[in-house]
């Protein structure tokens, strides 16, 4: 573990009790996040606002991107915070390592716009991006945390329609909103994480069953899904979600790569280039995307049909 990560983890543990208490003023919290996340646009890059399917989005370009594919990114923030601007530093890094143009959705957030508003937004933006012909219709789904939730919720919907994307990448995805308990956490951390999750779920899905695969994609159907990369820290609460999601995908014969970093924090990739671990993780995303695009399309390996009852693929 790098010295930088030691410092980051110390700060994280100091901040966790405050995050668990939360703030009633979501608007102020969003403004504060926008302020502290502000990042300059690199000299060889550009960031441009656009609208896709009536949804505000932001395009990120670095250098001369390969026009043969495009990334559709959905940001995290617990479904209540975040924007393409708060993630700009990370998105420029990903676009550069993958050598592709990246379009990020600025979807509606809870509690003002609870489910299905955000999911509807990313679905409409994806369809408009596909119809635009950018990347020759070859789209890679990508997102972090709650955006990783959207990655698999959207992947489920696309697989049901028989038209999956080229690939999917999720960083510390939140895939199970039906269960707030996460194993392998210390008592104090477990209490704080449970408090945070309970508050976010109440804001995002107050009137819908949380086993809906559009809310908890761990219950989704993924026949015909493309290669998937999942990254997480082995010591974060959502590592459990990453493991269960990989198991669910493999029930459908989906080729899944799971990469874990010990001792890192949730969505540590956002701290590149400060963290060596974050730089290494983004390099791995670039390798995965380039290797997937070079490989000829192939059907996923055959596997057992996942049972409709979640208990078989979703152990507690």
Coordinates of C-alpha atoms in Angstrom, one line a residue:
X1 CA 0.0 0.0 0.0
X2 CA 1.4 3.3 -1.0
X3 CA 2.1 6.2 1.4
X4 CA -0.5 8.2 -0.5
X5 CA -3.2 5.5 0.1
X6 CA -2.3 5.4 3.8
X7 CA -3.0 9.2 4.0
X8 CA -6.3 8.8 2.0
X9 CA -7.5 6.0 4.3
X10 CA -6.8 8.0 7.4
X11 CA -8.9 10.9 6.0
X12 CA -11.6 8.5 5.0
X13 CA -12.0 7.0 8.5
X14 CA -12.1 10.5 10.0
X15 CA -14.8 11.6 7.5
X16 CA -17.0 8.4 7.7
X17 CA -19.0 9.4 10.9
X18 CA -19.9 12.7 9.3
X19 CA -21.0 11.0 6.1
X20 CA -23.2 8.7 8.1
X21 CA -24.9 11.6 9.8
X22 CA -25.4 13.2 6.4
X23 CA -26.8 16.6 5.6
X24 CA -30.5 17.6 5.3
X25 CA -29.4 20.2 2.7
X26 CA -28.7 18.1 -0.4
X27 CA -28.4 21.2 -2.6
X28 CA -25.7 22.6 -0.4
X29 CA -23.9 19.2 -0.4
X30 CA -24.0 19.1 -4.2
X31 CA -22.6 22.6 -4.5
X32 CA -19.8 21.8 -2.0
X33 CA -18.9 18.6 -4.0
X34 CA -18.9 20.6 -7.3
X35 CA -16.6 23.2 -5.7
X36 CA -14.0 20.8 -4.2
X37 CA -14.0 18.5 -7.3
X38 CA -13.3 21.3 -9.8
X39 CA -10.6 20.2 -12.2
X40 CA -8.8 22.0 -15.1
X41 CA -9.2 20.8 -18.7
X42 CA -5.9 19.4 -19.9
X43 CA -4.2 21.3 -22.7
X44 CA -4.8 18.5 -25.3
X45 CA -8.4 17.9 -24.2
X46 CA -11.9 19.3 -24.4
X47 CA -15.1 19.1 -22.4
X48 CA -18.4 20.1 -24.2
X49 CA -22.0 20.1 -23.1
X50 CA -24.6 18.4 -25.3
X51 CA -28.1 17.0 -25.1
X52 CA -29.0 13.4 -25.9
X53 CA -32.6 12.3 -25.9
X54 CA -33.5 15.4 -23.9
X55 CA -30.9 14.6 -21.2
X56 CA -28.0 16.9 -20.4
X57 CA -24.6 15.2 -21.1
X58 CA -21.0 16.2 -21.3
X59 CA -18.5 15.0 -23.9
X60 CA -14.8 14.4 -22.9
X61 CA -12.1 14.1 -25.5
X62 CA -8.3 13.8 -25.1
X63 CA -5.8 13.7 -27.9
X64 CA -7.1 12.1 -31.1
X65 CA -9.6 9.5 -30.0
X66 CA -10.3 6.3 -32.0
X67 CA -13.6 6.9 -33.7
X68 CA -14.5 3.2 -33.9
X69 CA -16.2 3.1 -30.4
X70 CA -17.4 5.4 -27.6
X71 CA -17.8 5.2 -23.8
X72 CA -21.1 6.1 -22.2
X73 CA -20.4 6.9 -18.5
X74 CA -22.8 7.2 -15.6
X75 CA -21.4 9.0 -12.5
X76 CA -21.8 7.9 -8.9
X77 CA -22.8 9.8 -5.9
X78 CA -25.4 7.6 -4.2
X79 CA -28.1 8.6 -6.7
X80 CA -28.3 12.0 -4.9
X81 CA -24.9 13.7 -5.6
X82 CA -22.5 14.2 -8.5
X83 CA -22.3 15.2 -12.1
X84 CA -19.9 14.9 -15.0
X85 CA -18.1 18.0 -13.6
X86 CA -17.5 16.3 -10.2
X87 CA -16.0 13.4 -12.1
X88 CA -14.1 15.3 -14.8
X89 CA -10.6 14.5 -13.5
X90 CA -11.4 10.7 -13.6
X91 CA -13.2 10.9 -16.9
X92 CA -10.4 12.6 -18.7
X93 CA -8.0 9.9 -17.3
X94 CA -10.3 7.1 -18.5
X95 CA -10.8 8.7 -21.9
X96 CA -7.0 9.1 -22.3
X97 CA -6.2 5.5 -21.3
X98 CA -8.9 4.0 -23.4
X99 CA -8.1 6.3 -26.4
X100 CA -11.8 6.9 -26.9
X101 CA -14.4 9.7 -26.8
X102 CA -16.4 9.6 -23.6
X103 CA -19.9 10.9 -23.1
X104 CA -21.2 11.2 -19.5
X105 CA -24.9 11.7 -18.5
X106 CA -26.0 14.5 -16.2
X107 CA -29.1 12.5 -15.2
X108 CA -31.7 13.6 -12.6
X109 CA -31.0 12.9 -9.0
X110 CA -33.0 11.9 -5.9
X111 CA -34.7 12.9 -3.7
X112 CA -36.3 15.5 -6.0
X113 CA -36.4 12.9 -8.8
X114 CA -36.5 9.4 -7.4
X115 CA -36.6 6.1 -9.3
X116 CA -37.2 5.7 -12.2
X117 CA -36.2 9.2 -13.2
X118 CA -32.4 8.7 -13.3
X119 CA -32.7 5.3 -14.9
X120 CA -35.1 6.7 -17.6
X121 CA -32.6 9.5 -18.3
X122 CA -29.6 7.2 -18.8
X123 CA -31.7 4.9 -21.0
X124 CA -32.8 7.8 -23.2
X125 CA -29.3 9.2 -23.4
X126 CA -27.9 5.8 -24.4
X127 CA -30.6 5.3 -27.1
X128 CA -29.9 8.8 -28.5
X129 CA -26.1 8.1 -28.5
X130 CA -26.7 4.9 -30.3
X131 CA -28.9 6.5 -32.9
X132 CA -26.3 9.3 -33.4
X133 CA -23.9 6.8 -34.9
X134 CA -21.0 8.0 -32.8
X135 CA -18.4 5.3 -32.4
X136 CA -20.1 3.4 -35.2
X137 CA -22.8 2.3 -32.7
X138 CA -20.1 0.5 -30.6
X139 CA -20.8 1.6 -27.1
X140 CA -19.0 0.7 -23.8
X141 CA -21.1 1.1 -20.7
X142 CA -19.1 2.5 -17.8
X143 CA -19.9 3.9 -14.3
X144 CA -18.9 4.1 -10.7
X145 CA -20.8 3.2 -7.5
X146 CA -24.4 4.3 -8.1
X147 CA -23.4 4.8 -11.7
X148 CA -22.2 1.2 -11.7
X149 CA -25.7 0.4 -10.5
X150 CA -27.0 2.0 -13.7
X151 CA -24.4 0.1 -15.8
X152 CA -25.9 -3.2 -14.8
X153 CA -29.5 -2.0 -14.7
X154 CA -29.1 -0.8 -18.3
X155 CA -27.2 -3.9 -19.3
X156 CA -30.1 -6.0 -18.0
X157 CA -32.6 -4.0 -20.1
X158 CA -30.5 -4.2 -23.2
X159 CA -29.9 -7.9 -22.8
X160 CA -33.6 -8.5 -22.4
X161 CA -34.1 -6.6 -25.7
X162 CA -31.4 -8.8 -27.4
X163 CA -29.1 -5.8 -28.3
X164 CA -26.3 -5.6 -25.7
X165 CA -23.4 -3.1 -25.9
X166 CA -19.8 -3.9 -26.8
X167 CA -18.6 -4.1 -23.2
X168 CA -19.3 -2.9 -19.6
X169 CA -17.0 -1.6 -16.9
X170 CA -18.1 -0.9 -13.3
X171 CA -16.0 0.7 -10.5
X172 CA -17.2 -0.3 -7.0
X173 CA -20.7 -0.9 -8.3
X174 CA -23.7 -0.8 -5.9
X175 CA -25.7 -3.7 -7.2
X176 CA -27.9 -4.8 -4.3
X177 CA -30.2 -2.2 -2.7
X178 CA -32.4 -4.9 -1.3
X179 CA -30.0 -5.7 1.5
X180 CA -28.2 -3.0 3.6
X181 CA -26.0 -5.5 5.5
X182 CA -22.4 -6.0 4.2
X183 CA -20.1 -8.7 5.7
X184 CA -16.5 -8.3 6.8
X185 CA -16.8 -4.8 8.2
X186 CA -15.8 -3.6 11.6
X187 CA -18.7 -2.9 14.0
X188 CA -18.3 0.9 13.8
X189 CA -17.8 1.0 10.1
X190 CA -20.8 -1.4 9.5
X191 CA -23.0 0.9 11.6
X192 CA -21.9 4.0 9.6
X193 CA -22.3 2.2 6.2
X194 CA -25.7 0.9 7.1
X195 CA -26.9 4.4 8.1
X196 CA -25.6 5.8 4.8
X197 CA -27.2 3.1 2.7
X198 CA -30.6 3.3 4.5
X199 CA -30.7 7.1 3.8
X200 CA -29.8 6.8 0.2
X201 CA -32.2 4.0 -0.6
X202 CA -35.0 5.9 1.1
X203 CA -34.2 8.9 -1.2
X204 CA -33.8 6.9 -4.4
X205 CA -36.5 4.2 -4.2
X206 CA -39.1 5.2 -1.6
X207 CA -42.1 3.6 -3.3
X208 CA -40.6 0.7 -5.4
X209 CA -39.6 -2.9 -4.4
X210 CA -35.9 -2.9 -4.2
X211 CA -35.6 -6.3 -5.8
X212 CA -36.6 -4.7 -9.1
X213 CA -33.6 -5.4 -11.4
X214 CA -33.6 -1.8 -12.5
X215 CA -33.0 -0.9 -8.9
X216 CA -31.0 -3.9 -7.7
X217 CA -29.4 -5.4 -10.9
X218 CA -28.1 -8.4 -8.9
X219 CA -31.6 -9.8 -9.8
X220 CA -31.2 -9.0 -13.5
X221 CA -31.1 -11.2 -16.6
X222 CA -27.9 -11.1 -18.7
X223 CA -28.1 -13.6 -21.5
X224 CA -25.9 -12.5 -24.3
X225 CA -24.1 -9.9 -22.3
X226 CA -20.6 -8.8 -23.5
X227 CA -17.3 -8.9 -21.6
X228 CA -17.5 -7.2 -18.3
X229 CA -14.8 -5.7 -16.0
X230 CA -15.5 -5.0 -12.4
X231 CA -13.0 -3.2 -10.1
X232 CA -13.4 -2.8 -6.4
X233 CA -11.4 -2.6 -3.2
X234 CA -11.4 -5.8 -1.2
X235 CA -11.8 -3.8 2.0
X236 CA -14.7 -1.6 1.0
X237 CA -18.4 -2.3 1.8
X238 CA -19.4 -2.7 -1.9
X239 CA -16.8 -5.4 -2.5
X240 CA -19.6 -7.7 -1.6
X241 CA -21.8 -6.3 -4.3
X242 CA -19.0 -6.7 -6.9
X243 CA -18.6 -10.4 -6.0
X244 CA -22.3 -11.1 -6.1
X245 CA -22.6 -9.3 -9.4
X246 CA -19.8 -11.3 -10.9
X247 CA -21.5 -14.5 -9.7
X248 CA -24.8 -13.5 -11.2
X249 CA -23.2 -12.6 -14.6
X250 CA -21.3 -16.0 -14.7
X251 CA -24.6 -17.8 -14.3
X252 CA -25.4 -16.5 -17.8
X253 CA -22.0 -17.5 -19.2
X254 CA -20.8 -13.8 -19.3
X255 CA -17.0 -13.4 -19.5
X256 CA -16.3 -11.4 -16.3
X257 CA -13.0 -10.0 -15.0
X258 CA -12.9 -8.9 -11.4
X259 CA -9.9 -6.9 -10.2
X260 CA -9.5 -6.0 -6.5
X261 CA -7.1 -3.8 -4.7
X262 CA -6.5 -4.5 -1.0
X263 CA -6.8 -1.6 1.5
X264 CA -8.1 0.9 -1.0
X265 CA -11.2 3.1 -0.5
X266 CA -14.5 3.2 -2.4
X267 CA -13.9 4.4 -6.0
X268 CA -10.3 5.0 -5.3
X269 CA -9.8 5.4 -9.1
X270 CA -11.1 9.0 -8.7
X271 CA -7.9 10.0 -7.0
X272 CA -5.7 9.5 -10.0
X273 CA -3.0 10.7 -10.7
X274 CA -2.4 11.2 -6.9
X275 CA -2.7 7.5 -6.0
X276 CA -0.4 5.0 -7.7
X277 CA -3.1 2.4 -7.1
X278 CA -5.6 4.6 -9.0
X279 CA -3.3 5.0 -11.9
X280 CA -2.8 1.3 -12.1
X281 CA -6.5 0.6 -12.0
X282 CA -7.2 3.1 -14.9
X283 CA -4.4 1.5 -16.9
X284 CA -6.2 -1.8 -16.5
X285 CA -9.4 -0.3 -17.7
X286 CA -7.6 0.9 -20.8
X287 CA -6.1 -2.5 -21.4
X288 CA -9.5 -4.2 -21.0
X289 CA -11.2 -1.8 -23.4
X290 CA -8.5 -2.0 -26.1
X291 CA -8.3 -5.8 -25.8
X292 CA -12.1 -6.1 -26.1
X293 CA -12.3 -3.8 -29.1
X294 CA -9.5 -5.8 -30.9
X295 CA -11.2 -9.1 -30.2
X296 CA -13.8 -10.4 -32.7
X297 CA -17.3 -10.5 -31.4
X298 CA -18.0 -13.8 -29.7
X299 CA -20.9 -15.4 -28.0
X300 CA -20.6 -15.8 -24.2
X301 CA -19.6 -19.3 -23.1
X302 CA -22.6 -21.4 -22.2
X303 CA -23.6 -21.6 -18.6
X304 CA -26.5 -22.7 -16.5
X305 CA -29.6 -20.6 -16.7
X306 CA -29.8 -18.4 -13.6
X307 CA -32.8 -19.2 -11.5
X308 CA -35.5 -16.6 -11.1
X309 CA -35.4 -17.0 -7.3
X310 CA -32.5 -14.8 -6.2
X311 CA -31.4 -17.0 -3.3
X312 CA -29.5 -19.5 -5.6
X313 CA -27.4 -16.8 -7.2
X314 CA -27.5 -14.3 -4.3
X315 CA -26.4 -16.0 -1.1
X316 CA -26.8 -14.0 2.1

